[in-house]
GROMACS .gro file of C-alpha atoms in nm:
model
  303
    1UNK     CA    1  -1.758   0.463   0.229
    2UNK     CA    2  -2.056   0.578   0.171
    3UNK     CA    3  -2.201   0.883  -0.013
    4UNK     CA    4  -2.426   1.170   0.131
    5UNK     CA    5  -2.338   1.174   0.484
    6UNK     CA    6  -2.228   1.526   0.494
    7UNK     CA    7  -2.519   1.634   0.323
    8UNK     CA    8  -2.751   1.451   0.600
    9UNK     CA    9  -2.538   1.669   0.847
   10UNK     CA   10  -2.637   1.978   0.633
   11UNK     CA   11  -2.241   2.003   0.548
   12UNK     CA   12  -2.240   1.926   0.202
   13UNK     CA   13  -2.031   2.077  -0.032
   14UNK     CA   14  -2.252   2.365  -0.167
   15UNK     CA   15  -2.277   2.482   0.191
   16UNK     CA   16  -1.934   2.525   0.293
   17UNK     CA   17  -1.797   2.644  -0.091
   18UNK     CA   18  -2.077   2.958  -0.015
   19UNK     CA   19  -1.983   3.019   0.306
   20UNK     CA   20  -1.609   2.970   0.195
   21UNK     CA   21  -1.547   2.946  -0.202
   22UNK     CA   22  -1.132   2.952  -0.113
   23UNK     CA   23  -1.236   2.582   0.027
   24UNK     CA   24  -1.090   2.278  -0.121
   25UNK     CA   25  -1.388   1.965   0.018
   26UNK     CA   26  -1.252   1.608  -0.030
   27UNK     CA   27  -1.508   1.361  -0.057
   28UNK     CA   28  -1.337   0.998  -0.028
   29UNK     CA   29  -1.564   0.728  -0.117
   30UNK     CA   30  -1.537   0.349  -0.249
   31UNK     CA   31  -1.740   0.373  -0.585
   32UNK     CA   32  -1.736   0.776  -0.613
   33UNK     CA   33  -1.994   1.053  -0.555
   34UNK     CA   34  -2.269   0.961  -0.923
   35UNK     CA   35  -2.285   0.622  -1.063
   36UNK     CA   36  -2.496   0.296  -1.034
   37UNK     CA   37  -2.322   0.199  -0.699
   38UNK     CA   38  -2.257   0.549  -0.557
   39UNK     CA   39  -2.485   0.469  -0.248
   40UNK     CA   40  -2.349   0.146  -0.188
   41UNK     CA   41  -2.157  -0.006   0.108
   42UNK     CA   42  -1.850  -0.198  -0.029
   43UNK     CA   43  -1.472  -0.225   0.126
   44UNK     CA   44  -1.124  -0.219  -0.046
   45UNK     CA   45  -1.161  -0.595  -0.222
   46UNK     CA   46  -1.510  -0.482  -0.409
   47UNK     CA   47  -1.334  -0.155  -0.550
   48UNK     CA   48  -1.052  -0.343  -0.655
   49UNK     CA   49  -1.297  -0.616  -0.821
   50UNK     CA   50  -1.513  -0.329  -0.998
   51UNK     CA   51  -1.181  -0.132  -1.136
   52UNK     CA   52  -1.029  -0.459  -1.350
   53UNK     CA   53  -0.769  -0.479  -1.109
   54UNK     CA   54  -0.799  -0.777  -0.875
   55UNK     CA   55  -0.860  -1.012  -1.220
   56UNK     CA   56  -0.497  -0.958  -1.252
   57UNK     CA   57  -0.396  -1.091  -0.901
   58UNK     CA   58  -0.332  -1.429  -0.788
   59UNK     CA   59  -0.157  -1.717  -0.928
   60UNK     CA   60  -0.190  -1.950  -1.216
   61UNK     CA   61  -0.531  -2.191  -1.153
   62UNK     CA   62  -0.620  -1.996  -0.829
   63UNK     CA   63  -0.924  -1.777  -0.773
   64UNK     CA   64  -0.794  -1.394  -0.756
   65UNK     CA   65  -0.693  -1.253  -0.420
   66UNK     CA   66  -0.655  -0.906  -0.283
   67UNK     CA   67  -0.320  -0.786  -0.143
   68UNK     CA   68  -0.502  -0.735   0.197
   69UNK     CA   69  -0.668  -0.369   0.154
   70UNK     CA   70  -0.359  -0.160   0.059
   71UNK     CA   71  -0.437  -0.121  -0.323
   72UNK     CA   72  -0.841   0.019  -0.338
   73UNK     CA   73  -0.797   0.164   0.023
   74UNK     CA   74  -0.499   0.318   0.121
   75UNK     CA   75  -0.298   0.369  -0.280
   76UNK     CA   76  -0.629   0.410  -0.453
   77UNK     CA   77  -0.812   0.579  -0.216
   78UNK     CA   78  -0.593   0.792   0.045
   79UNK     CA   79  -0.312   0.845  -0.166
   80UNK     CA   80  -0.471   0.974  -0.475
   81UNK     CA   81  -0.732   1.157  -0.260
   82UNK     CA   82  -0.394   1.355  -0.094
   83UNK     CA   83  -0.277   1.424  -0.429
   84UNK     CA   84  -0.622   1.533  -0.549
   85UNK     CA   85  -0.620   1.813  -0.252
   86UNK     CA   86  -0.267   1.883  -0.284
   87UNK     CA   87  -0.338   1.975  -0.661
   88UNK     CA   88  -0.664   2.150  -0.578
   89UNK     CA   89  -0.382   2.385  -0.323
   90UNK     CA   90  -0.174   2.432  -0.617
   91UNK     CA   91  -0.431   2.539  -0.835
   92UNK     CA   92  -0.599   2.752  -0.571
   93UNK     CA   93  -0.272   2.996  -0.581
   94UNK     CA   94  -0.364   3.070  -0.953
   95UNK     CA   95  -0.726   3.125  -0.920
   96UNK     CA   96  -0.765   3.203  -0.566
   97UNK     CA   97  -1.067   2.909  -0.584
   98UNK     CA   98  -1.111   2.654  -0.397
   99UNK     CA   99  -1.311   2.295  -0.542
  100UNK     CA  100  -1.449   1.951  -0.503
  101UNK     CA  101  -1.239   1.664  -0.478
  102UNK     CA  102  -1.428   1.321  -0.602
  103UNK     CA  103  -1.187   1.040  -0.476
  104UNK     CA  104  -1.309   0.744  -0.590
  105UNK     CA  105  -1.147   0.428  -0.453
  106UNK     CA  106  -1.254   0.219  -0.761
  107UNK     CA  107  -1.117   0.515  -1.003
  108UNK     CA  108  -0.828   0.575  -0.819
  109UNK     CA  109  -0.712   0.200  -0.839
  110UNK     CA  110  -0.764   0.166  -1.183
  111UNK     CA  111  -0.552   0.487  -1.247
  112UNK     CA  112  -0.259   0.376  -1.020
  113UNK     CA  113  -0.317   0.048  -1.287
  114UNK     CA  114  -0.272   0.208  -1.611
  115UNK     CA  115   0.061   0.071  -1.640
  116UNK     CA  116  -0.140  -0.271  -1.693
  117UNK     CA  117  -0.363  -0.130  -1.949
  118UNK     CA  118  -0.145   0.027  -2.142
  119UNK     CA  119   0.124  -0.213  -2.157
  120UNK     CA  120  -0.092  -0.465  -2.244
  121UNK     CA  121   0.024  -0.467  -2.621
  122UNK     CA  122   0.391  -0.522  -2.511
  123UNK     CA  123   0.346  -0.902  -2.433
  124UNK     CA  124   0.351  -0.837  -2.096
  125UNK     CA  125   0.007  -0.910  -2.014
  126UNK     CA  126  -0.149  -1.087  -2.261
  127UNK     CA  127  -0.129  -1.460  -2.118
  128UNK     CA  128  -0.361  -1.591  -1.806
  129UNK     CA  129  -0.341  -1.463  -1.508
  130UNK     CA  130  -0.075  -1.601  -1.340
  131UNK     CA  131   0.137  -1.697  -1.624
  132UNK     CA  132   0.312  -1.367  -1.679
  133UNK     CA  133   0.647  -1.202  -1.645
  134UNK     CA  134   0.510  -1.026  -1.294
  135UNK     CA  135   0.281  -1.204  -1.161
  136UNK     CA  136   0.457  -1.501  -1.059
  137UNK     CA  137   0.459  -1.686  -1.421
  138UNK     CA  138   0.840  -1.576  -1.434
  139UNK     CA  139   1.095  -1.827  -1.283
  140UNK     CA  140   1.318  -1.513  -1.238
  141UNK     CA  141   1.027  -1.274  -1.082
  142UNK     CA  142   0.896  -1.491  -0.767
  143UNK     CA  143   0.954  -1.610  -0.391
  144UNK     CA  144   1.114  -1.895  -0.305
  145UNK     CA  145   1.120  -2.114   0.014
  146UNK     CA  146   1.442  -2.195   0.199
  147UNK     CA  147   1.545  -2.442   0.368
  148UNK     CA  148   1.451  -2.243   0.718
  149UNK     CA  149   1.127  -2.202   0.646
  150UNK     CA  150   1.152  -1.856   0.510
  151UNK     CA  151   1.178  -1.702   0.189
  152UNK     CA  152   1.381  -1.508  -0.091
  153UNK     CA  153   1.219  -1.273  -0.311
  154UNK     CA  154   1.395  -1.264  -0.683
  155UNK     CA  155   1.302  -1.008  -0.973
  156UNK     CA  156   1.606  -1.057  -1.213
  157UNK     CA  157   1.449  -0.921  -1.512
  158UNK     CA  158   1.669  -0.779  -1.707
  159UNK     CA  159   1.963  -1.024  -1.904
  160UNK     CA  160   2.267  -0.922  -1.652
  161UNK     CA  161   2.077  -0.940  -1.360
  162UNK     CA  162   1.942  -1.287  -1.452
  163UNK     CA  163   2.283  -1.416  -1.510
  164UNK     CA  164   2.409  -1.282  -1.191
  165UNK     CA  165   2.075  -1.468  -1.042
  166UNK     CA  166   2.227  -1.809  -1.209
  167UNK     CA  167   2.531  -1.762  -1.077
  168UNK     CA  168   2.451  -1.729  -0.705
  169UNK     CA  169   2.222  -1.994  -0.724
  170UNK     CA  170   2.555  -2.201  -0.902
  171UNK     CA  171   2.403  -2.342  -1.210
  172UNK     CA  172   2.538  -2.310  -1.560
  173UNK     CA  173   2.380  -2.092  -1.805
  174UNK     CA  174   2.490  -2.286  -2.136
  175UNK     CA  175   2.290  -2.612  -2.022
  176UNK     CA  176   1.950  -2.388  -1.947
  177UNK     CA  177   1.666  -2.267  -2.167
  178UNK     CA  178   1.696  -1.931  -2.289
  179UNK     CA  179   1.588  -1.686  -2.030
  180UNK     CA  180   1.275  -1.590  -2.201
  181UNK     CA  181   1.125  -1.946  -2.257
  182UNK     CA  182   0.766  -1.930  -2.180
  183UNK     CA  183   0.706  -2.301  -2.218
  184UNK     CA  184   1.047  -2.383  -2.004
  185UNK     CA  185   0.941  -2.172  -1.711
  186UNK     CA  186   0.736  -2.430  -1.493
  187UNK     CA  187   1.039  -2.659  -1.505
  188UNK     CA  188   1.277  -2.371  -1.441
  189UNK     CA  189   1.053  -2.248  -1.147
  190UNK     CA  190   1.065  -2.620  -1.013
  191UNK     CA  191   1.448  -2.612  -1.064
  192UNK     CA  192   1.507  -2.279  -0.846
  193UNK     CA  193   1.287  -2.381  -0.562
  194UNK     CA  194   1.497  -2.705  -0.513
  195UNK     CA  195   1.811  -2.451  -0.488
  196UNK     CA  196   1.642  -2.218  -0.325
  197UNK     CA  197   1.524  -2.504  -0.053
  198UNK     CA  198   1.902  -2.618   0.008
  199UNK     CA  199   1.986  -2.279   0.194
  200UNK     CA  200   1.865  -2.117   0.491
  201UNK     CA  201   1.758  -1.719   0.429
  202UNK     CA  202   2.110  -1.567   0.614
  203UNK     CA  203   2.283  -1.793   0.360
  204UNK     CA  204   2.116  -1.719   0.064
  205UNK     CA  205   2.154  -1.350   0.148
  206UNK     CA  206   2.532  -1.378   0.227
  207UNK     CA  207   2.553  -1.511  -0.115
  208UNK     CA  208   2.323  -1.257  -0.305
  209UNK     CA  209   2.382  -0.965  -0.083
  210UNK     CA  210   2.572  -0.667  -0.255
  211UNK     CA  211   2.515  -0.856  -0.631
  212UNK     CA  212   2.279  -0.679  -0.888
  213UNK     CA  213   2.089  -1.030  -0.913
  214UNK     CA  214   1.780  -0.855  -0.737
  215UNK     CA  215   1.744  -1.130  -0.476
  216UNK     CA  216   1.628  -0.968  -0.133
  217UNK     CA  217   1.494  -1.163   0.205
  218UNK     CA  218   1.138  -1.175   0.259
  219UNK     CA  219   1.138  -1.009   0.587
  220UNK     CA  220   0.873  -1.019   0.875
  221UNK     CA  221   0.780  -0.678   1.023
  222UNK     CA  222   1.028  -0.731   1.331
  223UNK     CA  223   1.326  -0.818   1.068
  224UNK     CA  224   1.251  -0.557   0.866
  225UNK     CA  225   1.300  -0.271   1.153
  226UNK     CA  226   1.593  -0.475   1.222
  227UNK     CA  227   1.769  -0.544   0.888
  228UNK     CA  228   2.068  -0.331   0.869
  229UNK     CA  229   2.012  -0.125   0.594
  230UNK     CA  230   1.679  -0.022   0.713
  231UNK     CA  231   1.863   0.084   1.064
  232UNK     CA  232   2.125   0.293   0.878
  233UNK     CA  233   1.846   0.473   0.740
  234UNK     CA  234   1.640   0.520   1.068
  235UNK     CA  235   1.345   0.328   0.839
  236UNK     CA  236   1.139   0.222   1.126
  237UNK     CA  237   1.063   0.408   1.488
  238UNK     CA  238   1.009   0.289   1.811
  239UNK     CA  239   0.726   0.523   2.050
  240UNK     CA  240   0.720   0.515   2.382
  241UNK     CA  241   0.580   0.222   2.443
  242UNK     CA  242   0.830   0.006   2.242
  243UNK     CA  243   0.560  -0.028   1.957
  244UNK     CA  244   0.749  -0.046   1.561
  245UNK     CA  245   0.600   0.136   1.301
  246UNK     CA  246   0.741   0.316   1.006
  247UNK     CA  247   0.922   0.641   0.977
  248UNK     CA  248   0.714   0.918   0.729
  249UNK     CA  249   0.777   0.942   0.395
  250UNK     CA  250   0.928   1.058   0.149
  251UNK     CA  251   1.219   1.217   0.329
  252UNK     CA  252   1.219   1.573   0.266
  253UNK     CA  253   1.520   1.736   0.262
  254UNK     CA  254   1.516   2.053   0.424
  255UNK     CA  255   1.140   1.988   0.622
  256UNK     CA  256   1.156   1.645   0.691
  257UNK     CA  257   0.849   1.508   0.887
  258UNK     CA  258   0.916   1.477   1.256
  259UNK     CA  259   0.706   1.164   1.387
  260UNK     CA  260   0.571   1.164   1.750
  261UNK     CA  261   0.706   0.874   1.969
  262UNK     CA  262   0.376   0.904   2.196
  263UNK     CA  263   0.142   0.587   2.115
  264UNK     CA  264  -0.172   0.636   1.911
  265UNK     CA  265  -0.419   0.788   2.074
  266UNK     CA  266  -0.787   0.590   2.153
  267UNK     CA  267  -1.091   0.635   1.953
  268UNK     CA  268  -1.272   0.957   2.203
  269UNK     CA  269  -0.947   1.034   2.399
  270UNK     CA  270  -0.927   1.395   2.322
  271UNK     CA  271  -1.275   1.427   2.218
  272UNK     CA  272  -1.372   1.672   2.536
  273UNK     CA  273  -1.060   1.859   2.501
  274UNK     CA  274  -1.054   1.939   2.151
  275UNK     CA  275  -1.480   2.054   2.177
  276UNK     CA  276  -1.386   2.300   2.506
  277UNK     CA  277  -1.084   2.427   2.264
  278UNK     CA  278  -1.358   2.512   2.013
  279UNK     CA  279  -1.593   2.725   2.283
  280UNK     CA  280  -1.824   2.435   2.345
  281UNK     CA  281  -1.955   2.448   2.710
  282UNK     CA  282  -1.912   2.094   2.950
  283UNK     CA  283  -2.323   2.106   2.951
  284UNK     CA  284  -2.345   2.112   2.557
  285UNK     CA  285  -2.054   1.855   2.557
  286UNK     CA  286  -2.223   1.620   2.806
  287UNK     CA  287  -2.602   1.620   2.591
  288UNK     CA  288  -2.372   1.506   2.294
  289UNK     CA  289  -2.244   1.216   2.478
  290UNK     CA  290  -2.587   1.112   2.616
  291UNK     CA  291  -2.750   1.180   2.268
  292UNK     CA  292  -2.477   0.942   2.127
  293UNK     CA  293  -2.367   1.201   1.866
  294UNK     CA  294  -1.940   1.218   2.038
  295UNK     CA  295  -1.760   0.934   2.275
  296UNK     CA  296  -1.551   0.956   2.493
  297UNK     CA  297  -1.264   0.665   2.614
  298UNK     CA  298  -1.002   0.760   2.918
  299UNK     CA  299  -0.710   0.542   2.878
  300UNK     CA  300  -0.715   0.296   3.176
  301UNK     CA  301  -0.410   0.340   3.396
  302UNK     CA  302  -0.173   0.043   3.381
  303UNK     CA  303  -0.183  -0.105   3.763
   0.00000   0.00000   0.00000
């Protein structure tokens, strides 16, 4: 994710926009096109760190942790870049001109977290990491282990939802501290944990399904694909190799995405085919391959 790669190939935006002023040229990098780190290598965890967001992620008295590589790479990077392209396409319908989209994963992750920045004065994030309402501090916004080693996710923030949670757990709210009594949160978490540990995930689902307690099972990939709700919506699909993946989202009413049921291509599987389509000769393709500019990868037959 370093900048300047396209310029080395003679394909920078200045060159291509001269050729076609309507072109939208998206540049997706970790640190952006300018600034001290612009030419430095990095990965999701580094961009998240520089954005300020990583400092908010993690439990009390533990190191900050990155939620795999979803936040900066895909949300702050891919989705924000795609949104930038869509905005530029929309603007082009008015001006007739293209433009350059500078998508930085640091800035994308930071902008995605605008809520965290803007809610600091509301008292939501004024305590240390892991002691706040939404970062595992609250007993009613947490995950709990069940007797079969699985987990339930609890998000009962509003008082009416919290009351449903307490009822489902078989506790008496009159004998408990106030929901927002911060000093009692650690004690309440231990109490909730001991109750959740007494039943299986399936048993808790039978208690909380159909209620507004905001309690749901933490599902594995396999369990998510086979869960009744997701099956009813067709949220997951199988390809011709029986591999499961999410259906494209969001769902459009008039022009929904039509997913391919073929397996994902191997890198280089269609290189030759595509270059031939674009008018390259077999000799030119062979030269590009021998110069290691392109690579081929033919799938092996399953014998």
